[in-house]
CSV table of C-alpha atoms in Angstrom, one decimal:
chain,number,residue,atom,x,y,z
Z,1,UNK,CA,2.6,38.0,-152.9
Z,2,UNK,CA,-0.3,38.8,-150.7
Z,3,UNK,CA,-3.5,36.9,-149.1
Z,4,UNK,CA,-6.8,37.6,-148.7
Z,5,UNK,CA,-8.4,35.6,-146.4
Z,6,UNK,CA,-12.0,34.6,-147.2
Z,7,UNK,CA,-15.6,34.3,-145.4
Z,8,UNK,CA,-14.8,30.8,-144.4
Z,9,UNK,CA,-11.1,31.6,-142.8
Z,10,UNK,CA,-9.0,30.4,-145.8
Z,11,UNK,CA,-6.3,32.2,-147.1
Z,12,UNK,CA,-6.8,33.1,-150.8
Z,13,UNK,CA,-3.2,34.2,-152.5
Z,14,UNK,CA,-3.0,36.8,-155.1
Z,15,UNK,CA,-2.9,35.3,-158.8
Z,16,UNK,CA,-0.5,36.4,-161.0
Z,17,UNK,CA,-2.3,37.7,-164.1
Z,18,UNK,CA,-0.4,38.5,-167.2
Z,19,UNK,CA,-1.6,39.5,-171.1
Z,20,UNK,CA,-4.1,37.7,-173.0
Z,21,UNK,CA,-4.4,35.7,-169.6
Z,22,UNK,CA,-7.9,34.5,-169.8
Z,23,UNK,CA,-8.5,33.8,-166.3
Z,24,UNK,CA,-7.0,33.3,-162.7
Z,25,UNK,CA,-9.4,31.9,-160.5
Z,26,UNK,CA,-8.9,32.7,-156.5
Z,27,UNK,CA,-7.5,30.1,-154.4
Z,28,UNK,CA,-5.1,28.7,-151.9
Z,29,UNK,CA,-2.8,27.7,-154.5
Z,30,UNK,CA,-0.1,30.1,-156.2
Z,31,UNK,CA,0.3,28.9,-159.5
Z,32,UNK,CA,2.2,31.7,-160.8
Z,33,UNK,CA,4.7,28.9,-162.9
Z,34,UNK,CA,1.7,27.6,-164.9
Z,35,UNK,CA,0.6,31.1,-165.7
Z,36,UNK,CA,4.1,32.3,-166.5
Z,37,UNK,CA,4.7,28.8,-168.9
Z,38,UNK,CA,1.2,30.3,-170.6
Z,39,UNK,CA,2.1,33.8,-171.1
Z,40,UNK,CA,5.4,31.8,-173.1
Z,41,UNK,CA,3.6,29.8,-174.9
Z,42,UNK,CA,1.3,32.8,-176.3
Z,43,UNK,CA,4.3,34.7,-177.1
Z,44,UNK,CA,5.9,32.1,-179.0
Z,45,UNK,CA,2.9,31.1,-181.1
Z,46,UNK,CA,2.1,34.9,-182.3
Z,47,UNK,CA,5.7,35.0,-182.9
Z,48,UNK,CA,6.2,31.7,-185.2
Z,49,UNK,CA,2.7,32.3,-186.9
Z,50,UNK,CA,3.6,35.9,-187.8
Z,51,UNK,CA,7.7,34.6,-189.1
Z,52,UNK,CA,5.9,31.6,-190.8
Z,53,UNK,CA,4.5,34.1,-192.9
Z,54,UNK,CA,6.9,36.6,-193.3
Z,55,UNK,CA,10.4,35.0,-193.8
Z,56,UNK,CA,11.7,34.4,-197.1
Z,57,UNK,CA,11.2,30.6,-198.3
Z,58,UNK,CA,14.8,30.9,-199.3
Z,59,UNK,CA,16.5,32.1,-196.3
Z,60,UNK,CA,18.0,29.3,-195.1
Z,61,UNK,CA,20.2,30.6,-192.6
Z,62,UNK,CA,17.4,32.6,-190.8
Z,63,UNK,CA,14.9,29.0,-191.1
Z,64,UNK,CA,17.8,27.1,-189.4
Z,65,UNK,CA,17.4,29.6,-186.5
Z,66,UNK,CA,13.6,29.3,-186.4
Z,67,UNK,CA,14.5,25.5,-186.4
Z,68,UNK,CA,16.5,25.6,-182.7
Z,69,UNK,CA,13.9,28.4,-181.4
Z,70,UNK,CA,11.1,26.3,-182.8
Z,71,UNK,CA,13.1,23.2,-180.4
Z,72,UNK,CA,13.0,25.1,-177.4
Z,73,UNK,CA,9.1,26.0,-177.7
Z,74,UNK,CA,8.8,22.8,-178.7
Z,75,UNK,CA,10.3,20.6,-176.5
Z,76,UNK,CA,9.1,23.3,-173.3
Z,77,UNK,CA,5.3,22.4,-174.3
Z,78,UNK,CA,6.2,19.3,-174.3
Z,79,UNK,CA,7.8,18.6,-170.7
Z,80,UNK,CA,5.0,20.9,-169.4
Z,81,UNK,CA,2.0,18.8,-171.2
Z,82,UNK,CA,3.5,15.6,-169.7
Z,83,UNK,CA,3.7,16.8,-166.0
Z,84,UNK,CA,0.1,17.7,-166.2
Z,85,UNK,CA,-0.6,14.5,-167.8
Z,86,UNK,CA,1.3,12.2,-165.4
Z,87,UNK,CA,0.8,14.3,-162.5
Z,88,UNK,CA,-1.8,17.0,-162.2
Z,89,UNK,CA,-5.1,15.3,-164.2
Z,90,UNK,CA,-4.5,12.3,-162.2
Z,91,UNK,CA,-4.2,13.4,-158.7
Z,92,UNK,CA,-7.2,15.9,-159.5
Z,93,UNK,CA,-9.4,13.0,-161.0
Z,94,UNK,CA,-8.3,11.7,-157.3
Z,95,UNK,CA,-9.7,14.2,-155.3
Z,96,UNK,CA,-13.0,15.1,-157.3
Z,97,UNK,CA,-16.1,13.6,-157.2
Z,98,UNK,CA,-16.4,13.0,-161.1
Z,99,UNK,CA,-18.5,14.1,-163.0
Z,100,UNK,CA,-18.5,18.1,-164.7
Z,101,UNK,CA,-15.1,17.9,-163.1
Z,102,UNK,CA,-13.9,14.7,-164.1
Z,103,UNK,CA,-15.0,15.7,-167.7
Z,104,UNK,CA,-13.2,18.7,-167.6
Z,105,UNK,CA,-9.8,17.0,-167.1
Z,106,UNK,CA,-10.9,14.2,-169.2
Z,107,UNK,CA,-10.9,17.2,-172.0
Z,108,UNK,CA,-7.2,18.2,-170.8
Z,109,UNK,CA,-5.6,15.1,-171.9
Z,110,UNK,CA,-7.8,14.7,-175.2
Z,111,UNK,CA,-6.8,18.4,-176.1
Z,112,UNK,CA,-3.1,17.5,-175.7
Z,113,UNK,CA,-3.5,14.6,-178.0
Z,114,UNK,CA,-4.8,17.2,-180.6
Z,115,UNK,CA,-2.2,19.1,-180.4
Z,116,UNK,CA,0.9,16.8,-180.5
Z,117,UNK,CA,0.1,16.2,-184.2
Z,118,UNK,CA,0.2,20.0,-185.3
Z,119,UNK,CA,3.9,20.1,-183.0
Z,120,UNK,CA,5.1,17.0,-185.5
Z,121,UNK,CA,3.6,19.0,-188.5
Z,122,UNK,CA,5.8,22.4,-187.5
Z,123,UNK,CA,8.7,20.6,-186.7
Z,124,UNK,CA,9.0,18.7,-190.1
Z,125,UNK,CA,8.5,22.1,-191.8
Z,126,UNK,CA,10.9,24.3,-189.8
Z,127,UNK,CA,13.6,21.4,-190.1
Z,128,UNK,CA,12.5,21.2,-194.2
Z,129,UNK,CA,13.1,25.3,-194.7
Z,130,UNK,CA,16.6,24.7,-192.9
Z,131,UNK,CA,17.6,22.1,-194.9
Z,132,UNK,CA,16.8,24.1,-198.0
Z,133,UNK,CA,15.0,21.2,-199.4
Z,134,UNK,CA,13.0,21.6,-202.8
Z,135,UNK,CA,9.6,23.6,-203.2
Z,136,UNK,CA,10.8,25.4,-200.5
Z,137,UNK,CA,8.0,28.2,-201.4
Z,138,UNK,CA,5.2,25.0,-201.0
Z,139,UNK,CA,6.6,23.7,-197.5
Z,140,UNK,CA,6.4,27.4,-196.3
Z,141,UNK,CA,2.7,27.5,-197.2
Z,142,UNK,CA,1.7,24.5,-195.4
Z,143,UNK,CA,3.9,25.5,-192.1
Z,144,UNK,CA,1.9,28.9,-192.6
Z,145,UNK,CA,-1.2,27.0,-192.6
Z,146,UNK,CA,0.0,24.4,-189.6
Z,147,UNK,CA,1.6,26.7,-187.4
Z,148,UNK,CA,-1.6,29.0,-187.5
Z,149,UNK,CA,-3.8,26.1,-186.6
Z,150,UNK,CA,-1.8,25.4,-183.7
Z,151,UNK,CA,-1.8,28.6,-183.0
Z,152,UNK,CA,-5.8,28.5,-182.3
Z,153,UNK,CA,-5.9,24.9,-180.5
Z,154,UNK,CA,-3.3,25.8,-178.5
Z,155,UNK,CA,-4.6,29.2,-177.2
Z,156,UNK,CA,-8.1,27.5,-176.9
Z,157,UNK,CA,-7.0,24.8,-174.5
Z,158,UNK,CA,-4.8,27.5,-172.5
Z,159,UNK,CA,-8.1,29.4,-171.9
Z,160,UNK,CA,-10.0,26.4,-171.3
Z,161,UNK,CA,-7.7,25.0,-168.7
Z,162,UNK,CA,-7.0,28.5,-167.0
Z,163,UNK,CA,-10.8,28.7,-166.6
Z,164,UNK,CA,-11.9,25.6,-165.8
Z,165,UNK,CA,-9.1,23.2,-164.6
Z,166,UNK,CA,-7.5,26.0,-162.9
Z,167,UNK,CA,-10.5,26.3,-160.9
Z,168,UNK,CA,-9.9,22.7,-159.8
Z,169,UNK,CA,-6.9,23.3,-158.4
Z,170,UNK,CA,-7.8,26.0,-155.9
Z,171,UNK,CA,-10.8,23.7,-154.9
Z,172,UNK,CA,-9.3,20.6,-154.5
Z,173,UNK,CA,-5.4,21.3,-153.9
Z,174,UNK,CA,-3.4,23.0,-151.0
Z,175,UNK,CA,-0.2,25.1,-152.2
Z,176,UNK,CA,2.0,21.9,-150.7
Z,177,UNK,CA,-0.2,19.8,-153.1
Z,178,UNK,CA,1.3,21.9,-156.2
Z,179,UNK,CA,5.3,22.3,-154.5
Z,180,UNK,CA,5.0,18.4,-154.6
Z,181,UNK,CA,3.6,18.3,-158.3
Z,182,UNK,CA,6.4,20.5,-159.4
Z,183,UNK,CA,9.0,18.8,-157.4
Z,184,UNK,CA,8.0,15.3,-158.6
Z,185,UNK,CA,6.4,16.0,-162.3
Z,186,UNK,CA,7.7,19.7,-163.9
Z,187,UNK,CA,10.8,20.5,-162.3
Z,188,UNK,CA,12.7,16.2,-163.0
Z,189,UNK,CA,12.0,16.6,-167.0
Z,190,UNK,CA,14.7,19.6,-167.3
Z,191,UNK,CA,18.8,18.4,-167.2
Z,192,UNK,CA,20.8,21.0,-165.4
Z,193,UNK,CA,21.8,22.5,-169.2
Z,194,UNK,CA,18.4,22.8,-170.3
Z,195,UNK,CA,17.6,25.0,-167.0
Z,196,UNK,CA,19.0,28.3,-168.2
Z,197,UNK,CA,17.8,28.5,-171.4
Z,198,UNK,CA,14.0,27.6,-170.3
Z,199,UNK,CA,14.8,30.2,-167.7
Z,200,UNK,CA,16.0,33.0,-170.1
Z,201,UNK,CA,12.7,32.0,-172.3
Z,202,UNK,CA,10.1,32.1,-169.9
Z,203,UNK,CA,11.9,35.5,-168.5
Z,204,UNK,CA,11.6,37.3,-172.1
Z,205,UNK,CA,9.3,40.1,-172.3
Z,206,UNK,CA,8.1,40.0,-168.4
Z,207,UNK,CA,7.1,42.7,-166.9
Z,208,UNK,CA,9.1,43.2,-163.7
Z,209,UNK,CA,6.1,42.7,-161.2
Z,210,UNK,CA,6.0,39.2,-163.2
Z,211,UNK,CA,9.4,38.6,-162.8
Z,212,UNK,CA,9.5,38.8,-158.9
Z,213,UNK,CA,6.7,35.8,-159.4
Z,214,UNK,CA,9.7,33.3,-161.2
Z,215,UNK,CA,10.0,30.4,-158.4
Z,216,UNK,CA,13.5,30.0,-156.9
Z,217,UNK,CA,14.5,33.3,-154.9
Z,218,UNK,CA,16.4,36.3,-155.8
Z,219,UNK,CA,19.3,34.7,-156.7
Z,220,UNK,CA,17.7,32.6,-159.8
Z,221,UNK,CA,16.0,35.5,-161.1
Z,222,UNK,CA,19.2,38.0,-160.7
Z,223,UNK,CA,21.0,35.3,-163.2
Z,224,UNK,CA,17.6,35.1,-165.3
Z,225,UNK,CA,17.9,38.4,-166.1
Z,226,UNK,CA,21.9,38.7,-167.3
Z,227,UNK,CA,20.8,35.5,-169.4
Z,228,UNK,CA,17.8,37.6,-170.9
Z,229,UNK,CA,19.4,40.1,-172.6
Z,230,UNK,CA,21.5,37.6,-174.5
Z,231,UNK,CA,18.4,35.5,-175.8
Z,232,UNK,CA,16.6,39.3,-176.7
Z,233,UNK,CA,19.8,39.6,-179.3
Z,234,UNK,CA,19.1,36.2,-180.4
Z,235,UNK,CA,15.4,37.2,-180.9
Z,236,UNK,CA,16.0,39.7,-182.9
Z,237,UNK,CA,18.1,37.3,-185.2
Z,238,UNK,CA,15.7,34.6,-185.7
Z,239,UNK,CA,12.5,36.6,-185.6
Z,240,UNK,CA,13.6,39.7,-188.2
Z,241,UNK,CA,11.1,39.7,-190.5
Z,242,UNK,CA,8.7,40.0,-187.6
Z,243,UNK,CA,7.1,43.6,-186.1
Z,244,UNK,CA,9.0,43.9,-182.6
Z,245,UNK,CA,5.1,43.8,-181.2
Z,246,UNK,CA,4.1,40.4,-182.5
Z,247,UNK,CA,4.6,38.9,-179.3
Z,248,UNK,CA,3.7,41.0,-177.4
């Protein structure tokens, strides 16, 4: 990671930008996580629109894999919705003067809400397919139809929040403002078991000069890696009906 330091003296830090990033604004704050969390979340929503679609309503065994992968997405989005909710919209609504600004967070939190509904809406249909309830083919239709939707909220609010609320950050936080956020409101919502496998996920499909952006040192990211290429065999399991370049 570089700086750049700016007109006024400050240091501005090089932002991580990755595909289908919309935008990075400059800053004193390295939020390479958030970006990283996005660039998973984009993934995972081309990949569960495009199986939605494409797996056989009466492949059980392949649905009850979507069903776990579909927990780990799930559950992710969730923890990382609820640290910005109880940590970062507040502590920005703090520090700005209200406002454009203050409506721009305002419309963080109400986006969330949107979403949570459409999460509850997959969920019931991936855990429906892997129970091999009845009208199997009808509940594959309207997770089809759900999942896509999410799909499109989700990847609107990404974009709105890398452009605008991002841009709140670098004004009104320092880089220790954001350690503390993660420390107090991302990094306390995993259990020491749920760490590797959030680790393997948000590793899948990085390019390397993303990887050397994964908080925690060397050592984290050396054991990121081994634990990679098992969930890339598992991917292949639970996504085959889906082109390799879905998510990509």
């Amino acid at each position: 990671m570089t700086a750049v330091i700016r007109p006024d003296g400050a240091l501005d830090v090089e932002q991580l930008v990755l595909p289908r990033q919309t935008a990075a604004p400059a800053g004193p704050v390295d939020p390479a996580g958030m970006y990283l969390m996005h660039h998973a979340f984009r993934r995972d929503l081309a990949l569960f629109t495009a199986a939605a679609a494409a797996t056989p309503a009466g492949d059980q065994a392949c649905w009850k894999r979507l069903q776990r992968r579909w927990a780990l997405f799930s559950g992710v989005l969730h923890k990382h919705h609820h640290g910005e909710d109880s940590g970062l919209w507040p502590l920005l609504l703090e520090r700005t003067a209200g406002g454009e600004d203050a409506a721009v967070l305002h419309a963080m939190a109400a986006e969330h809400e949107h979403i949570d509904p459409l999460l509850r809406a997959c969920g019931a249909g991936f855990s429906g397919l892997a129970a091999g309830t009845a009208g199997a083919a009808d509940t594959r239709e309207a997770l089809a139809g759900h999942v896509t939707e999410l799909r499109d909220r989700l990847e609107a609010h990404l974009a709105h929040e890398e452009r605008d609320a991002m841009a709140l950050v670098q004004a009104y936080l320092t880089q220790h403002d954001w350690e503390r956020l993660d420390k107090e409101h991302f990094t306390p919502d995993y259990s020491p078991r749920e760490v590797p496998a959030a680790l393997a996920w948000v590793m899948y499909g990085l390019p390397p000069r993303a990887v050397r952006r994964i908080p925690g040192g060397p050592v984290l990211r050396a054991v990121g890696g081994l634990l990679v290429r098992r969930f890339a065999r598992a991917e292949r399991r639970t996504f085959r009906y889906v082109a390799p370049e879905a998510g990509a």
